[in-house]
mmCIF file of C-alpha atoms and ligand atoms in Angstrom:
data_model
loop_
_atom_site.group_PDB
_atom_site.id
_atom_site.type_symbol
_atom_site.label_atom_id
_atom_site.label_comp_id
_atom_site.label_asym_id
_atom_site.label_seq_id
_atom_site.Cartn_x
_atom_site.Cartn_y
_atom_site.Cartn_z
ATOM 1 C CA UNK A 12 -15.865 20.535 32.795
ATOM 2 C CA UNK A 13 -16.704 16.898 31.207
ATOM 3 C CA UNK A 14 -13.660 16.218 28.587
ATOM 4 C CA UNK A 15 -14.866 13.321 25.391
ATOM 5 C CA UNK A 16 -11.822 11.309 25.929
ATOM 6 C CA UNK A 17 -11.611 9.656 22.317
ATOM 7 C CA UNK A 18 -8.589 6.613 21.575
ATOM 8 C CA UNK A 19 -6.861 6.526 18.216
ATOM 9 C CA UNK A 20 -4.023 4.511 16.826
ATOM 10 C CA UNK A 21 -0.604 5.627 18.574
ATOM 11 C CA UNK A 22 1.263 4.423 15.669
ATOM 12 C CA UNK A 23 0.188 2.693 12.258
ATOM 13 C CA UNK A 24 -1.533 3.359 9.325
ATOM 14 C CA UNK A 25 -4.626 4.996 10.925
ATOM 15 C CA UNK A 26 -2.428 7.709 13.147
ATOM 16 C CA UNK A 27 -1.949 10.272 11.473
ATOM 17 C CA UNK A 28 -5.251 10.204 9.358
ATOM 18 C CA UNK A 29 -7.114 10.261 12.525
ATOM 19 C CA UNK A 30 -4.978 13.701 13.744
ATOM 20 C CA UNK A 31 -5.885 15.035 10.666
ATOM 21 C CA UNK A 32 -8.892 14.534 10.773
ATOM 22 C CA UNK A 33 -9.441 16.084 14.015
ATOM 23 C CA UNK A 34 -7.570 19.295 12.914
ATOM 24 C CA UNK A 35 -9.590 19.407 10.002
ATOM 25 C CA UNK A 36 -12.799 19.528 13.220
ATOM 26 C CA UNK A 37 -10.639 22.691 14.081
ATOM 27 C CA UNK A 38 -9.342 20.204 17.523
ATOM 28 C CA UNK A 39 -5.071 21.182 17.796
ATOM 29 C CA UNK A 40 -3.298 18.358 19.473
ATOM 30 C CA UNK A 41 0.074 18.701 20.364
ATOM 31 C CA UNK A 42 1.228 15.573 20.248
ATOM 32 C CA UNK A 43 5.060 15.850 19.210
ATOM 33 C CA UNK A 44 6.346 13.817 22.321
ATOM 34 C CA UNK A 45 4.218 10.966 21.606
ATOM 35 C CA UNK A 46 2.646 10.705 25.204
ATOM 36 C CA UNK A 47 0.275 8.129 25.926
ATOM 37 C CA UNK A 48 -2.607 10.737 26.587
ATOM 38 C CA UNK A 49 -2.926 14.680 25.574
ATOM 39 C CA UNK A 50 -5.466 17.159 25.963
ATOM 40 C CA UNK A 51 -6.505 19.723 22.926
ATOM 41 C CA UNK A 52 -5.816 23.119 23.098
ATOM 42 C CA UNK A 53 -9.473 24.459 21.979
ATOM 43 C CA UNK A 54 -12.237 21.562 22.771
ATOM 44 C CA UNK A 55 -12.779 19.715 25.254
ATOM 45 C CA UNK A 56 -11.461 16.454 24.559
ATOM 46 C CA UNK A 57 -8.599 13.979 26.034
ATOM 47 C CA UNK A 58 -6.748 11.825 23.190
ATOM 48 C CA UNK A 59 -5.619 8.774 24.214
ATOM 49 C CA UNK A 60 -3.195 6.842 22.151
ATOM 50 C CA UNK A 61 -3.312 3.095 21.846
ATOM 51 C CA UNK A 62 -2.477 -0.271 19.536
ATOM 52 C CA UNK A 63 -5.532 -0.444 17.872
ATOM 53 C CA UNK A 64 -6.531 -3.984 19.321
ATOM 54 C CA UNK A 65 -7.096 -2.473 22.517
ATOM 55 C CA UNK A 66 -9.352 0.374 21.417
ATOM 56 C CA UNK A 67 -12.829 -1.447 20.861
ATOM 57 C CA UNK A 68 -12.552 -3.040 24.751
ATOM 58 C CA UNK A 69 -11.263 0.168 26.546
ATOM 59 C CA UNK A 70 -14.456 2.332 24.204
ATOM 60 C CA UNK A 71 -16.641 -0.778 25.372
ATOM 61 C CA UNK A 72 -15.445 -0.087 29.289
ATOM 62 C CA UNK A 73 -15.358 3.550 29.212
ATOM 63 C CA UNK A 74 -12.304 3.893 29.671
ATOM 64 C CA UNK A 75 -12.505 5.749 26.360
ATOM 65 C CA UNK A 76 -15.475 7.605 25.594
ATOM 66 C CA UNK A 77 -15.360 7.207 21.346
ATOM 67 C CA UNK A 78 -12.088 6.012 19.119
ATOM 68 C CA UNK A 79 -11.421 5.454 15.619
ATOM 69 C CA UNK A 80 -9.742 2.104 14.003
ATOM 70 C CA UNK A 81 -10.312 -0.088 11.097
ATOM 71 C CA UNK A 82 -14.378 -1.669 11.116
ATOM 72 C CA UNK A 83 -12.305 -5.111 10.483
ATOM 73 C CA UNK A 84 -10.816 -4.749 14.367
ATOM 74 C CA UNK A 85 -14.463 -4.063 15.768
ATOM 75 C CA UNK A 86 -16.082 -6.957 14.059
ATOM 76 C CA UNK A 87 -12.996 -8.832 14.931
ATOM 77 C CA UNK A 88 -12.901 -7.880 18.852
ATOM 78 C CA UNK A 89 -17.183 -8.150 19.141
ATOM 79 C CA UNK A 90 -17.466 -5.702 21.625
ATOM 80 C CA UNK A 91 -20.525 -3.963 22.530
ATOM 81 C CA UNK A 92 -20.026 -0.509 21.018
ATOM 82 C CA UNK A 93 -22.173 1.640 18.594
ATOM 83 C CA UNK A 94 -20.556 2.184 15.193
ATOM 84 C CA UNK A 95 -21.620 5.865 14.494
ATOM 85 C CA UNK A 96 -20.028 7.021 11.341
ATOM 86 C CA UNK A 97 -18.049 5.402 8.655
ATOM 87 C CA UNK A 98 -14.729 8.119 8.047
ATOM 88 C CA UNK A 99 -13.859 7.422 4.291
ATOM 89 C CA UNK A 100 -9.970 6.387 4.983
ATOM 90 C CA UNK A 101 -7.993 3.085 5.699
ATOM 91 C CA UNK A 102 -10.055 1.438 3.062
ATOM 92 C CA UNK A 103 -8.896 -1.891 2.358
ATOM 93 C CA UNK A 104 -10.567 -5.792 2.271
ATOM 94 C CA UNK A 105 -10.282 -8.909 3.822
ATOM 95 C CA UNK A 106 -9.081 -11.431 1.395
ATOM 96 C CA UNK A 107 -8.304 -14.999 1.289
ATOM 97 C CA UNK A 108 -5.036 -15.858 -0.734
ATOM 98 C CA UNK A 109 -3.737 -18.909 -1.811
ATOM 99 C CA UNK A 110 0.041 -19.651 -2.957
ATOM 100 C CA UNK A 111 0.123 -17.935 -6.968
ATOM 101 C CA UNK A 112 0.690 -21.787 -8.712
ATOM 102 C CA UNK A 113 -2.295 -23.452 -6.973
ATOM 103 C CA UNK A 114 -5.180 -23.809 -8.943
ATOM 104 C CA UNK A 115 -8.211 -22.017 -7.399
ATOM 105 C CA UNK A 116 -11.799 -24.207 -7.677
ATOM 106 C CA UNK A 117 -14.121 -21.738 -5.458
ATOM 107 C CA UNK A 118 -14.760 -21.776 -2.082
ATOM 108 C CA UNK A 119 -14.567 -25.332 -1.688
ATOM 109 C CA UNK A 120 -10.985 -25.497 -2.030
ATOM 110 C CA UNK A 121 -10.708 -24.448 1.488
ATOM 111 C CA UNK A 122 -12.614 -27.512 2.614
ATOM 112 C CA UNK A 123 -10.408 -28.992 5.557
ATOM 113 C CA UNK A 124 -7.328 -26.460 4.839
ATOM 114 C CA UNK A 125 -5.599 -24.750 6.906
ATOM 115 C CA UNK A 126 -5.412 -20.879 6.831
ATOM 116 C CA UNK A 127 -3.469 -18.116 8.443
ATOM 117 C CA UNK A 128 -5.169 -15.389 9.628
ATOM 118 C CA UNK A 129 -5.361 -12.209 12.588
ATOM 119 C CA UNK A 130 -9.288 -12.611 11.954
ATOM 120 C CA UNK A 131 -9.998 -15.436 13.532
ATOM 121 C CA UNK A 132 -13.559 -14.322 14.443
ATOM 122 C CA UNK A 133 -14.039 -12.847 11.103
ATOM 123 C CA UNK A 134 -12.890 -15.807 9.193
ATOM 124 C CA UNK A 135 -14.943 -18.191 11.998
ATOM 125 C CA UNK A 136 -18.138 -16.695 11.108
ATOM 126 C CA UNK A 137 -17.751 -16.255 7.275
ATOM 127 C CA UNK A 138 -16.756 -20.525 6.440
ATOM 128 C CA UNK A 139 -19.285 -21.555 8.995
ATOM 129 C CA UNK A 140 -22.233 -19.630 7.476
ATOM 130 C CA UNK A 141 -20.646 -21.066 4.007
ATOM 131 C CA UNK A 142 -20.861 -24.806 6.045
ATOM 132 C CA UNK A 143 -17.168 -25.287 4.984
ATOM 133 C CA UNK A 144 -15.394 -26.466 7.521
ATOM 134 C CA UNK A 145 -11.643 -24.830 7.671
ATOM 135 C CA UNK A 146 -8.817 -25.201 10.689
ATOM 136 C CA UNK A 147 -7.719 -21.651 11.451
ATOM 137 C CA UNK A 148 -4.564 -20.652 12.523
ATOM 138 C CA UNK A 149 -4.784 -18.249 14.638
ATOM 139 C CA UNK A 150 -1.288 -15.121 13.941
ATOM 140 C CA UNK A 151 -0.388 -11.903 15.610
ATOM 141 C CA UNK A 152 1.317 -10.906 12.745
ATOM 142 C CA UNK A 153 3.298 -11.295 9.571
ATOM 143 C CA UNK A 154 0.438 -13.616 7.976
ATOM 144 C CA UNK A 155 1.409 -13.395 4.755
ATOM 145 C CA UNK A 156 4.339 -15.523 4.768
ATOM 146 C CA UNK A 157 2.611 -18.330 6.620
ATOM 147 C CA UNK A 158 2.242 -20.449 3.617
ATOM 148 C CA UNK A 159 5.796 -20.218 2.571
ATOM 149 C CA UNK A 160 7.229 -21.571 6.177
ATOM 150 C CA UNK A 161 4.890 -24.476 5.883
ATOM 151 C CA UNK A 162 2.166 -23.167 8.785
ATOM 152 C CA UNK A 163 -0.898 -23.006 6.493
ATOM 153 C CA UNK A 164 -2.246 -23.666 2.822
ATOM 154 C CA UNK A 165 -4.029 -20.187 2.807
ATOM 155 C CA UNK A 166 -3.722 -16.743 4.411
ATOM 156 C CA UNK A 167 -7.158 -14.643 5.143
ATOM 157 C CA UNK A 168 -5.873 -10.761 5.937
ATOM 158 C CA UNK A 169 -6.001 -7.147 5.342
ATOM 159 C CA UNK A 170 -5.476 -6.287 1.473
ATOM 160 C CA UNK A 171 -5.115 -2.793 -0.337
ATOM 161 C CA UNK A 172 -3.307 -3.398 -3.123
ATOM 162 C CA UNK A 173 -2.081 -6.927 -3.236
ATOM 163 C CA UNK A 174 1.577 -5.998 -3.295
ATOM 164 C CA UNK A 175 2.514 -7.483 -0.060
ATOM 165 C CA UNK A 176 1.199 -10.733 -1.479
ATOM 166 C CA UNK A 177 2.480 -10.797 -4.783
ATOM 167 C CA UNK A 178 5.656 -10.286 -3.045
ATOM 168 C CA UNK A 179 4.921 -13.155 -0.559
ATOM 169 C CA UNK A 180 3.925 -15.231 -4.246
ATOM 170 C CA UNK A 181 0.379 -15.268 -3.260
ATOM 171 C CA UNK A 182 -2.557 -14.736 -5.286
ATOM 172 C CA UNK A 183 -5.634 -13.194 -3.862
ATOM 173 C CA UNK A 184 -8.842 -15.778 -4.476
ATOM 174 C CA UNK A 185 -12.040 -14.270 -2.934
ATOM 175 C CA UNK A 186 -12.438 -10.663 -1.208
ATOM 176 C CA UNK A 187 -14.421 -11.313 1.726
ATOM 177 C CA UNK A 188 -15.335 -8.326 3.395
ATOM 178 C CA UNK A 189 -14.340 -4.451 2.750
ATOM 179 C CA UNK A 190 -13.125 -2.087 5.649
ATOM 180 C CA UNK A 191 -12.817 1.834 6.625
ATOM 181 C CA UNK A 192 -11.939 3.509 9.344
ATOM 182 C CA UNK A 193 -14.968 4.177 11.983
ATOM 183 C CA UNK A 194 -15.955 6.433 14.607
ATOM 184 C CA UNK A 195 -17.279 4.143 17.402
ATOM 185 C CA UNK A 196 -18.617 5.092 20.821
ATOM 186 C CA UNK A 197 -19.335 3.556 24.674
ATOM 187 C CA UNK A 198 -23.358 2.940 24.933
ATOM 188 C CA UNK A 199 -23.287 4.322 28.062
ATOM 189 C CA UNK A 200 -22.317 8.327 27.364
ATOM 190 C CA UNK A 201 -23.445 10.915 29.982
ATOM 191 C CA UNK A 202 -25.410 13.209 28.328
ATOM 192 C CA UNK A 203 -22.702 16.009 28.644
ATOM 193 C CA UNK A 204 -20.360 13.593 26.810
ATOM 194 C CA UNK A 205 -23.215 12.394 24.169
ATOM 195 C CA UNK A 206 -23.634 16.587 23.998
ATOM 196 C CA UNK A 207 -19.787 16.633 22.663
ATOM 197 C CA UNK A 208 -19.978 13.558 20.299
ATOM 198 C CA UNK A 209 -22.962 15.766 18.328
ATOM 199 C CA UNK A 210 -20.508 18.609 18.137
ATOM 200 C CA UNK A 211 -17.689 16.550 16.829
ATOM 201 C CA UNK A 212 -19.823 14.763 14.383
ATOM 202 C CA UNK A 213 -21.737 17.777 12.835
ATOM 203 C CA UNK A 214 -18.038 18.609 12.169
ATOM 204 C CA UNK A 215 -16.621 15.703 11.004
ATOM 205 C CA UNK A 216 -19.787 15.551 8.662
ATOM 206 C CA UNK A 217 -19.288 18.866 7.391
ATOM 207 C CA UNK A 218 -15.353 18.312 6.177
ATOM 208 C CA UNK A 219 -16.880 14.648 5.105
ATOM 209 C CA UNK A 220 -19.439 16.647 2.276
ATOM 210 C CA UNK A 221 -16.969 18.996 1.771
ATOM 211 C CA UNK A 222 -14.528 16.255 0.029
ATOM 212 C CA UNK A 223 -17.047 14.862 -1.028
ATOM 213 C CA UNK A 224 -18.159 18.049 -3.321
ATOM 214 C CA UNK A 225 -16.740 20.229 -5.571
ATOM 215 C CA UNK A 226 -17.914 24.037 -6.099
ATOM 216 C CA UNK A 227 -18.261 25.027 -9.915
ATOM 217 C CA UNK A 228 -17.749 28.333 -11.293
ATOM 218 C CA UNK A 229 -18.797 28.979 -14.974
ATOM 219 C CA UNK A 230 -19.797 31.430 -17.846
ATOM 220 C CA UNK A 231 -22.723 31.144 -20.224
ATOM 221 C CA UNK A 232 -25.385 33.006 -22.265
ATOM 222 C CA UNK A 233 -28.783 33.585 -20.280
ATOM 223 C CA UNK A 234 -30.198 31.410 -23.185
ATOM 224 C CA UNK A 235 -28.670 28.237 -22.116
ATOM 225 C CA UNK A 236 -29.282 29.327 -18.379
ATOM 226 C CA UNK A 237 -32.250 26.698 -18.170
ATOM 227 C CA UNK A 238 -30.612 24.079 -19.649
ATOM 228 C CA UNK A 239 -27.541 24.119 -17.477
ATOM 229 C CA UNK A 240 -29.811 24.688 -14.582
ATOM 230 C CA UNK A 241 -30.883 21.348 -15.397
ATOM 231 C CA UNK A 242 -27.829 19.977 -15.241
ATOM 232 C CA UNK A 243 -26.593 20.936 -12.392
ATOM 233 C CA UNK A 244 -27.594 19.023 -8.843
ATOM 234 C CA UNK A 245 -26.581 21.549 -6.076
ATOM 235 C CA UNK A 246 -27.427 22.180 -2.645
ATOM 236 C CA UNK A 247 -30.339 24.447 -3.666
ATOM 237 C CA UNK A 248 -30.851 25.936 -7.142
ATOM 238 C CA UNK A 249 -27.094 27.315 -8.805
ATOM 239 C CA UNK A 250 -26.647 31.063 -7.673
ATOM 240 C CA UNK A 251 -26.600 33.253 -10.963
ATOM 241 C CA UNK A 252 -25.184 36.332 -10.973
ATOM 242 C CA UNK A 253 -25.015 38.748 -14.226
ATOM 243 C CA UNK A 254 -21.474 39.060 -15.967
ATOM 244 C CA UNK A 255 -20.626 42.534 -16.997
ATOM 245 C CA UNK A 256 -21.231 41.733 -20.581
ATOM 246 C CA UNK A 257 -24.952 42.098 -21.205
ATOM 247 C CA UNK A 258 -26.625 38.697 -21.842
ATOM 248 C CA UNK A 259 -24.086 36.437 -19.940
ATOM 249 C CA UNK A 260 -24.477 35.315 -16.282
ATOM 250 C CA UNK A 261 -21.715 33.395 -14.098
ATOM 251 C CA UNK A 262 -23.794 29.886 -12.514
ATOM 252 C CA UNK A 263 -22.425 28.952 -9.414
ATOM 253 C CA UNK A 264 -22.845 25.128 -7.939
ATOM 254 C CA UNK A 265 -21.996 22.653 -5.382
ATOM 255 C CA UNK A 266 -21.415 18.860 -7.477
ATOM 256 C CA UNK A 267 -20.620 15.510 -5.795
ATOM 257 C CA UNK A 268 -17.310 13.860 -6.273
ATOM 258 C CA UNK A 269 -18.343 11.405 -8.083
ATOM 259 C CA UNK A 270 -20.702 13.110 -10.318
ATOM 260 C CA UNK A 271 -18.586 15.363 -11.462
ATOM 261 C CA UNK A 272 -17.358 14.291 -14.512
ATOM 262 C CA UNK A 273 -20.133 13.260 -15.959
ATOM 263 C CA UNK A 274 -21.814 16.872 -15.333
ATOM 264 C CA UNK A 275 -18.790 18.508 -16.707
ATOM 265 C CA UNK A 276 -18.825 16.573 -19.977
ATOM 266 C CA UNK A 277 -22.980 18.324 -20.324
ATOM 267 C CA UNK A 278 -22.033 21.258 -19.644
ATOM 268 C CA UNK A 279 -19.984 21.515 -22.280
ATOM 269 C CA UNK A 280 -22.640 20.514 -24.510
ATOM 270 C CA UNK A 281 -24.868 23.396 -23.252
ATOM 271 C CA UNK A 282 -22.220 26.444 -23.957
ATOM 272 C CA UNK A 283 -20.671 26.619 -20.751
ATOM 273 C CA UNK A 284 -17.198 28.388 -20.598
ATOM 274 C CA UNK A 285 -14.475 29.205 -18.550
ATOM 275 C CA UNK A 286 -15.505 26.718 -15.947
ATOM 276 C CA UNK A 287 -13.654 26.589 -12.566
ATOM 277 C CA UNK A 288 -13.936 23.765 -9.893
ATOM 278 C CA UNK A 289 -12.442 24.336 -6.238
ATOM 279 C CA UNK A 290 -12.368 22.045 -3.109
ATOM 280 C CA UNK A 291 -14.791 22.696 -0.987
ATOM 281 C CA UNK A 292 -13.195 22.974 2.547
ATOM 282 C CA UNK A 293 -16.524 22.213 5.091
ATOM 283 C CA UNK A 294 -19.683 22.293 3.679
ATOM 284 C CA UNK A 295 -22.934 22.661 6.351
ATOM 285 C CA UNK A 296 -26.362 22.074 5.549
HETATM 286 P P1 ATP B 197 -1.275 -1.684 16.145
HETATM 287 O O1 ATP B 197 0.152 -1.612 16.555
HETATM 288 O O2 ATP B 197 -2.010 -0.420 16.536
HETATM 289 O O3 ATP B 197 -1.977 -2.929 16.585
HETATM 290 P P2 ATP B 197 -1.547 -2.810 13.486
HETATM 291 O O4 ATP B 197 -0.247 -3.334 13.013
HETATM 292 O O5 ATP B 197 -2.577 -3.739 14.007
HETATM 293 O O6 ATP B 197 -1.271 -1.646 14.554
HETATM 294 P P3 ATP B 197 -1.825 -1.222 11.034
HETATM 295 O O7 ATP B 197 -1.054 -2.039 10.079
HETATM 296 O O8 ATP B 197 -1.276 0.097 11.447
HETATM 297 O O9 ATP B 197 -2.298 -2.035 12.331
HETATM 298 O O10 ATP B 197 -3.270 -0.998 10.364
HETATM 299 C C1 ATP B 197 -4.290 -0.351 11.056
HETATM 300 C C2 ATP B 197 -5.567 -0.469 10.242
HETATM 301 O O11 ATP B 197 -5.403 0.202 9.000
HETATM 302 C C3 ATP B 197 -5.996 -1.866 9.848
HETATM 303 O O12 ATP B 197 -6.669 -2.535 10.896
HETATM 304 C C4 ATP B 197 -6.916 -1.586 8.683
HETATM 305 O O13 ATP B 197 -8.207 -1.228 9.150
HETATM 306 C C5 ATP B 197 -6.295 -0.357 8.043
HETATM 307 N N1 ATP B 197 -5.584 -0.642 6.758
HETATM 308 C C6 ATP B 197 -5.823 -0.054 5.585
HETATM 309 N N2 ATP B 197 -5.033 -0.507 4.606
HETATM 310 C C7 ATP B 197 -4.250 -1.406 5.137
HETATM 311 C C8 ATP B 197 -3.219 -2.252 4.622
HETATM 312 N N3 ATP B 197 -2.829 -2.227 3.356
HETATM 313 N N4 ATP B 197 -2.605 -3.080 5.479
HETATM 314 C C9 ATP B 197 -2.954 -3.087 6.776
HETATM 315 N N5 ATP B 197 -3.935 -2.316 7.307
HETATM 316 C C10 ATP B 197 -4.594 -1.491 6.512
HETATM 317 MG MG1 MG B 198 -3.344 -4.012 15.708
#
């Protein structure tokens, strides 16, 4: 039977996010000995583990069918791969910062500096479009303390919160470009292979909406019934059910993340009561 062999970090920040999120597609990997490659138990998939540098040229060769990493490493690497879907962790930018004491004047500070960076491509691209010219220096690693030895006047890398460089007495000056982890696949699938991305995605979709929603439970008086109808988004119309006590109903509804609030504060103003939100564990359309 044709296996969708998919790469992910071995170790890093994006490891075990990208385990979980394959359990949370119902796909058990054993993976307690660290091997290079496993099979899971209950789909047909092989998981290969890899430095995260590697995994846009081995999904490029086929050597891996799909793999997920930070979108900064694919634009980085330029390798011809589809980007399918965008998985909501490892969210961070891609900053320039400048020692703290230096006084920032806009871009054209940079003008014939020299700046640290694992983004060489990235960083290329962006000043050149800009017309700035800049000399990069290209680093493996450890960027951030690249102004401090003397190597460069400015550091362009991965930021979340800007503790590593306030520790490294850096100041962050312009956020370039912001990052999440990806699903990314080889252009060439078989069809059986193609078959099995589908199935992974309509699951990996499904726990997607469902942290992306809450489900609301609440109490109110059939009067206000239209009213909070009109409050509330959902999938389809709320389900209302009748409460025991004659005249009252229980509304049931599906609300986005973000939304939420802000429909919670209207209900209130419409005699709701008693309202309950849960997680929503997978939510299919
Ligand atoms: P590897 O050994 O696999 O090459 P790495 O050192 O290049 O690992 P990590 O530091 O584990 O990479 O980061 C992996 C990815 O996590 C980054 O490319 C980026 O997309 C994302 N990320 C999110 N937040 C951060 C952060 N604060 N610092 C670094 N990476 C982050
Ligand atoms: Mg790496």
């Amino acid at each position: 039977m044709e296996k969708l062999k998919i790469a992910i970090q071995k170790t890093g920040r994006l490891s075990e996010k990208s385990l979980q999120l394959l359990s949370e597609c119902g796909i058990k990997v054993s993976n307690s000995d660290r091997k290079l490659r496993t099979e899971a138990r209950n789909f047909p998939m092989e998981i290969l583990f890899l430095r995260d540098d590697d995994i846009p040229q081995y999904v490029e060769n086929g050597v891996a069918d799909i793999g997920i990493l930070g979108e900064n490493e694919v634009w980085e690497k330029e390798k011809e791969v589809d980007e399918i879907e965008k998985l909501g962790f490892g969210n961070c930018r891609l900053s320039l910062a400048i020692p703290k004491d230096e006084e920032y004047t806009g871009l054209e500070y940079f003008r014939g500096k020299r700046i640290a960076t694992s983004y060489p491509k990235i960083l290329g691209k962006f000043f050149s479009k800009k017309g700035i010219d800049v000399k990069i220096e290209e680093l493996g690693g450890s960027v951030e303390i690249a102004t401090g030895i003397g190597l460069a006047d400015g550091i362009f890398d991965i930021v979340s919160t800007g503790s590593t460089l306030i520790m490294n007495g850096l100041k962050e000056v312009e956020a370039i470009i912001k990052s999440e982890a990806v699903l990314i696949a080889n252009k060439q699938l078989t069809p059986a292979r193609r078959e099995l991305l589908e199935r992974l995605l309509f699951r990996i979709r499904a726990y997607k909406r469902g942290v992306e929603s809450k489900y609301i439970v609440m109490n109110a008086p059939n009067s206000s019934i239209p009213r909070i109808c009109a409050i509330l988004p959902g999938m389809k119309s709320p389900s209302i059910l009748p409460l025991a006590e004659e005249g009252w109903s229980s509304i049931h509804s599906v609300v986005q993340e973000d939304q939420f609030w802000d429909v919670i504060d209207a209900l209130k103003d419409v005699e709701a009561q008693g309202i309950l939100v849960m997680n929503i564990e997978k939510m299919i359309l």
